[in-house]
PDB file of C-alpha atoms in Angstrom:
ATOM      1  CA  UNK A  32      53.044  15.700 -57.833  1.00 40.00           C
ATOM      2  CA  UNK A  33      52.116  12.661 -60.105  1.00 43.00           C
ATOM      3  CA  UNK A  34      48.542  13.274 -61.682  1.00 44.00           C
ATOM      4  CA  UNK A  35      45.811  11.039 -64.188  1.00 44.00           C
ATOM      5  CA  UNK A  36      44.071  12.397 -66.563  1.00 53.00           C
ATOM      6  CA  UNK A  37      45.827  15.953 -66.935  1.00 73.00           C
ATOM      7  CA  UNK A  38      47.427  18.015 -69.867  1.00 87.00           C
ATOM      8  CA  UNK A  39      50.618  19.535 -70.393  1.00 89.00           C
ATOM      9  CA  UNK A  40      50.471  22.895 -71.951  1.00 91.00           C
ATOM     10  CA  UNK A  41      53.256  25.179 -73.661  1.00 94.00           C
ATOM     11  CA  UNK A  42      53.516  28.716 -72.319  1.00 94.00           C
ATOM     12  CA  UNK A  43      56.405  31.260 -73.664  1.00 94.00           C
ATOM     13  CA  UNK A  44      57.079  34.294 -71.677  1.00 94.00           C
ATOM     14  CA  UNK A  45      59.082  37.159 -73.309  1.00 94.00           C
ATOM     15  CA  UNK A  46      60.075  39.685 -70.974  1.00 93.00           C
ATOM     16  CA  UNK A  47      62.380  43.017 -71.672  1.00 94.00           C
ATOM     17  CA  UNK A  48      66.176  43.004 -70.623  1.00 91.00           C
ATOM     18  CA  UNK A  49      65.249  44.413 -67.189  1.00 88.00           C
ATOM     19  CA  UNK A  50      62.134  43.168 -66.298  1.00 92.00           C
ATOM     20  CA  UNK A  51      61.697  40.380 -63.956  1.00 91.00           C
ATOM     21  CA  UNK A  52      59.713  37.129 -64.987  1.00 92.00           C
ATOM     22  CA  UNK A  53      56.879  37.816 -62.330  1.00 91.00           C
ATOM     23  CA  UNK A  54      56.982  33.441 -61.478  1.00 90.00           C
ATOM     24  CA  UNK A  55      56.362  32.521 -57.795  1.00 89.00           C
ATOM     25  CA  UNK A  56      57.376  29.325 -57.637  1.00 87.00           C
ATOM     26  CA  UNK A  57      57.099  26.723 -54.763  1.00 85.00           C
ATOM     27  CA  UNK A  58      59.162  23.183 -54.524  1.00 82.00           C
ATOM     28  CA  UNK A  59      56.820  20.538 -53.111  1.00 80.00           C
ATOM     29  CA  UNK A  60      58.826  17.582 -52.253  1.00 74.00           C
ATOM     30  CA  UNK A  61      56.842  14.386 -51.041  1.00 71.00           C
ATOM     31  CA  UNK A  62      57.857  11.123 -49.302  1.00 67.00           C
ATOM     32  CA  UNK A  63      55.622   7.715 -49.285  1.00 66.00           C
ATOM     33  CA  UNK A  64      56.818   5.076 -47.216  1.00 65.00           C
ATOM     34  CA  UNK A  65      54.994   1.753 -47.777  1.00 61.00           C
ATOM     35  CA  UNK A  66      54.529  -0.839 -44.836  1.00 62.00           C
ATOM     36  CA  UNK A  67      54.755  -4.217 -45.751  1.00 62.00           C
ATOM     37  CA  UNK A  68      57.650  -6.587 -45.518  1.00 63.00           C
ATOM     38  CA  UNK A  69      60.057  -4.272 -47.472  1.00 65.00           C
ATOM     39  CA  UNK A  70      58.997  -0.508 -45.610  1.00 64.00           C
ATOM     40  CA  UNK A  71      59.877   1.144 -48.886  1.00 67.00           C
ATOM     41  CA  UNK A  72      60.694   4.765 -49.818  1.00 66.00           C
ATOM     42  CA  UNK A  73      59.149   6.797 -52.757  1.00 66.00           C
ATOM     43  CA  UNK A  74      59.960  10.260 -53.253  1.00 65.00           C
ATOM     44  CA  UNK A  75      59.025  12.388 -55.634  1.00 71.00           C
ATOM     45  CA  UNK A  76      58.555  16.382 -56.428  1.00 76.00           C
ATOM     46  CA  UNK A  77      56.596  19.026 -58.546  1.00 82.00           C
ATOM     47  CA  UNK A  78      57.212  23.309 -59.222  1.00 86.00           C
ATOM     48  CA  UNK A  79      54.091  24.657 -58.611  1.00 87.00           C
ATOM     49  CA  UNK A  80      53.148  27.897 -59.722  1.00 91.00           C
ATOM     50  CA  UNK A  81      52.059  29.888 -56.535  1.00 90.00           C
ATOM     51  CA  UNK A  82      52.075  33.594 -58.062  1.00 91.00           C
ATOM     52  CA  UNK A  83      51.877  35.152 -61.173  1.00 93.00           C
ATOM     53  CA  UNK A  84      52.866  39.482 -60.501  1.00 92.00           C
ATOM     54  CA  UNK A  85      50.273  41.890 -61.996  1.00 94.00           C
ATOM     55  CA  UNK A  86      51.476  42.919 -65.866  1.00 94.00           C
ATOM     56  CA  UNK A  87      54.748  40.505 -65.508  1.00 94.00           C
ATOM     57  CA  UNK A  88      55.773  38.515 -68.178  1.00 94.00           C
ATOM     58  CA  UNK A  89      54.148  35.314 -66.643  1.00 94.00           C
ATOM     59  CA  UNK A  90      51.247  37.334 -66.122  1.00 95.00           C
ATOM     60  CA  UNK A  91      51.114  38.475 -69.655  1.00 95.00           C
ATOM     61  CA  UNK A  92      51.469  34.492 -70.618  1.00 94.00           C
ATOM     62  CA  UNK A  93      47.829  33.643 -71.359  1.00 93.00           C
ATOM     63  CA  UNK A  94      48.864  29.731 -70.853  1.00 93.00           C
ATOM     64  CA  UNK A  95      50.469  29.852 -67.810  1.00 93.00           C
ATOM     65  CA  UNK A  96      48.381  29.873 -64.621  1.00 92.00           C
ATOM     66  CA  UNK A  97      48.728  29.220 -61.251  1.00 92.00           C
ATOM     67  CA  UNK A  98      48.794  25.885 -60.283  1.00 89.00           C
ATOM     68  CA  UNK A  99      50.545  24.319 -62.896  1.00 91.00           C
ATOM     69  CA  UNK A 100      53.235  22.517 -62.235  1.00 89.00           C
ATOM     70  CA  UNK A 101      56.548  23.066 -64.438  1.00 90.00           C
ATOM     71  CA  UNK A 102      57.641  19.726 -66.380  1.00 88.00           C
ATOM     72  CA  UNK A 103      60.133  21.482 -68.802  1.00 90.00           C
ATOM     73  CA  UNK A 104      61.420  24.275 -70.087  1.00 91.00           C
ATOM     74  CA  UNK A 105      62.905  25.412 -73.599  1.00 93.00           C
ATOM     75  CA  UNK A 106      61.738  21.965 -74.838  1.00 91.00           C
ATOM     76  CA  UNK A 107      64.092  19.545 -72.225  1.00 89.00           C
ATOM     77  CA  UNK A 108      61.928  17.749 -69.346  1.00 89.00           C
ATOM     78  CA  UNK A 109      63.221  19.061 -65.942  1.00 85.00           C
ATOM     79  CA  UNK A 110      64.018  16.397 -63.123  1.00 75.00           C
ATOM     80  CA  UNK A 111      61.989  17.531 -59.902  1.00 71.00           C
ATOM     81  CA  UNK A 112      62.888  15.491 -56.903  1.00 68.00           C
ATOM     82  CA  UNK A 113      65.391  17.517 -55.110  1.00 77.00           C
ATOM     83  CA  UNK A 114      66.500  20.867 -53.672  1.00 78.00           C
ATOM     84  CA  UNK A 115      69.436  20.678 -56.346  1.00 84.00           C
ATOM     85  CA  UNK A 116      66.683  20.529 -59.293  1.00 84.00           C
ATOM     86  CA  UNK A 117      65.044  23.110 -57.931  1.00 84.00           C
ATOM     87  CA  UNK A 118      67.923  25.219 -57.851  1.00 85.00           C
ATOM     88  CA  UNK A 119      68.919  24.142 -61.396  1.00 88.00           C
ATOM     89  CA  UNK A 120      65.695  25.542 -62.726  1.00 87.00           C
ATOM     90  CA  UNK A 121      65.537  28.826 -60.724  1.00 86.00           C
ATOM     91  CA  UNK A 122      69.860  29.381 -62.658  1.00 89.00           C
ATOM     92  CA  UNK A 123      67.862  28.202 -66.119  1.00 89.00           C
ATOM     93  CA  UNK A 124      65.268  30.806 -65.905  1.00 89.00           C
ATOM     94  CA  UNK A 125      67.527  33.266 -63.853  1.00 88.00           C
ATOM     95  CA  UNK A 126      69.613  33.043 -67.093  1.00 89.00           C
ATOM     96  CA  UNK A 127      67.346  32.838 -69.680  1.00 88.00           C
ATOM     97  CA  UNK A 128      67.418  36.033 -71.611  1.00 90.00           C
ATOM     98  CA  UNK A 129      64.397  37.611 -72.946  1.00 93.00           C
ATOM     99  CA  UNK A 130      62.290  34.568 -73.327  1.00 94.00           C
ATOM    100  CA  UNK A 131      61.501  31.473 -72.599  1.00 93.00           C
ATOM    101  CA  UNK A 132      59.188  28.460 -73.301  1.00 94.00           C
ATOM    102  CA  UNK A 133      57.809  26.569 -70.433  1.00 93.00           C
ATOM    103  CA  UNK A 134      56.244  23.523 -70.199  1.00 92.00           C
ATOM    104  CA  UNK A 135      53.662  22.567 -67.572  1.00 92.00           C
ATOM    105  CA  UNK A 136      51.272  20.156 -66.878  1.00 89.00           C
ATOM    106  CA  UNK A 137      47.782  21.193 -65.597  1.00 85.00           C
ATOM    107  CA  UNK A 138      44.705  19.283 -64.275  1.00 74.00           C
ATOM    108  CA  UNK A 139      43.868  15.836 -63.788  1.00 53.00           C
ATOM    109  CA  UNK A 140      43.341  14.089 -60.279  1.00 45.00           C
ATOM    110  CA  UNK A 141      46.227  13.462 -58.249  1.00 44.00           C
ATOM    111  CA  UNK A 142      47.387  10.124 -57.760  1.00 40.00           C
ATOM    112  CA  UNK A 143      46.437   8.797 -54.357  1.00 36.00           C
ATOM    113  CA  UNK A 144      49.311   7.983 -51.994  1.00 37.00           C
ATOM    114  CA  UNK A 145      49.731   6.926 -48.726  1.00 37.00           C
ATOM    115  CA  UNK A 146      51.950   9.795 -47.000  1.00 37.00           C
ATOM    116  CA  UNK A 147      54.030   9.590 -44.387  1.00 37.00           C
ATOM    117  CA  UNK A 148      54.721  13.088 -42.208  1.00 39.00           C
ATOM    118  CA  UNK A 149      56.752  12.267 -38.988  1.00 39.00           C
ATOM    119  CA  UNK A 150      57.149  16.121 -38.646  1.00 42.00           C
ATOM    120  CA  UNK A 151      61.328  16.234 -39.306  1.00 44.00           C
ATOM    121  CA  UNK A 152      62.324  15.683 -43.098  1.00 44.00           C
ATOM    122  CA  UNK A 153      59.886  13.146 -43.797  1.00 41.00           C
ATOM    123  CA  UNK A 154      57.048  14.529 -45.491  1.00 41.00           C
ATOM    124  CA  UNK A 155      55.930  17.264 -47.118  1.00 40.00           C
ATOM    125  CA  UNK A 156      58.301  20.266 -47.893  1.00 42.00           C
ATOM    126  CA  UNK A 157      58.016  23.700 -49.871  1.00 47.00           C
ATOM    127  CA  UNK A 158      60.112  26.123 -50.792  1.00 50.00           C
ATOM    128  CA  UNK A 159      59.258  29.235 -52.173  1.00 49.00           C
ATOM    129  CA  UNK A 160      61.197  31.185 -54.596  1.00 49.00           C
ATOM    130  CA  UNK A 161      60.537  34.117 -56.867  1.00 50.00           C
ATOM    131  CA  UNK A 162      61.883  34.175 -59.976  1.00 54.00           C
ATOM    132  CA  UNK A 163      63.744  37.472 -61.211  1.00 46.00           C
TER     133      UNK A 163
END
């Protein structure tokens, strides 16, 4: 979700060869329809953290906490608007060997938007993965 005023913090996670990262992460995907003359569409997306497992590597991660969104990870910024970027991330960090860095941004007051939620696709959506 866009936000003023917040900060983006690095996080690295390091994790043995069989250990899962311990990352709960949810897809938030948002629609704002403006009404005027042109009934415009924004949409736009964040990876929340939702869950950080007991003594995981995320856990371990003094940086990382939940609520943070993800903005990048292994130093490139991450697109977040669709299912398919979602997806994307969760085969980055599925495949990520024994560590990696993380990007996320934290704080600041969300932007305010007018939101639209007709109940169907519309609105608000999250999906919840865990990532192994």
């Amino acid at each position: 979700m866009a936000s003023s005023g917040g900060v983006e913090v690095q996080a690295i996670l390091i994790r043995a060869p069989d250990e899962s990262w311990g990352l709960q992460l949810e897809f938030q995907l948002f629609r704002s329809k403006s009404r005027g003359k042109d009934d415009t569409e924004e949409q736009w997306g964040c990876f929340a953290v939702v869950d950080l497992r007991p003594n995981s590597p995320a856990f371990r991660a003094p940086q990382l906490q939940i609520g943070d969104f993800i903005v990048g990870v292994n130093g490139e910024r991450i697109a977040s608007a669709t299912r398919e970027d979602f997806a994307e991330l969760l085969s980055i960090l599925h495949s990520a060997g024994t560590v990696v860095l993380l990007t996320v941004a934290r704080g600041g007051k969300p932007l305010s938007m007018n939101l639209h939620f007709d109940g169907d696709d519309d609105g608000v959506r999250a999906i919840v993965e865990t990532c192994q």
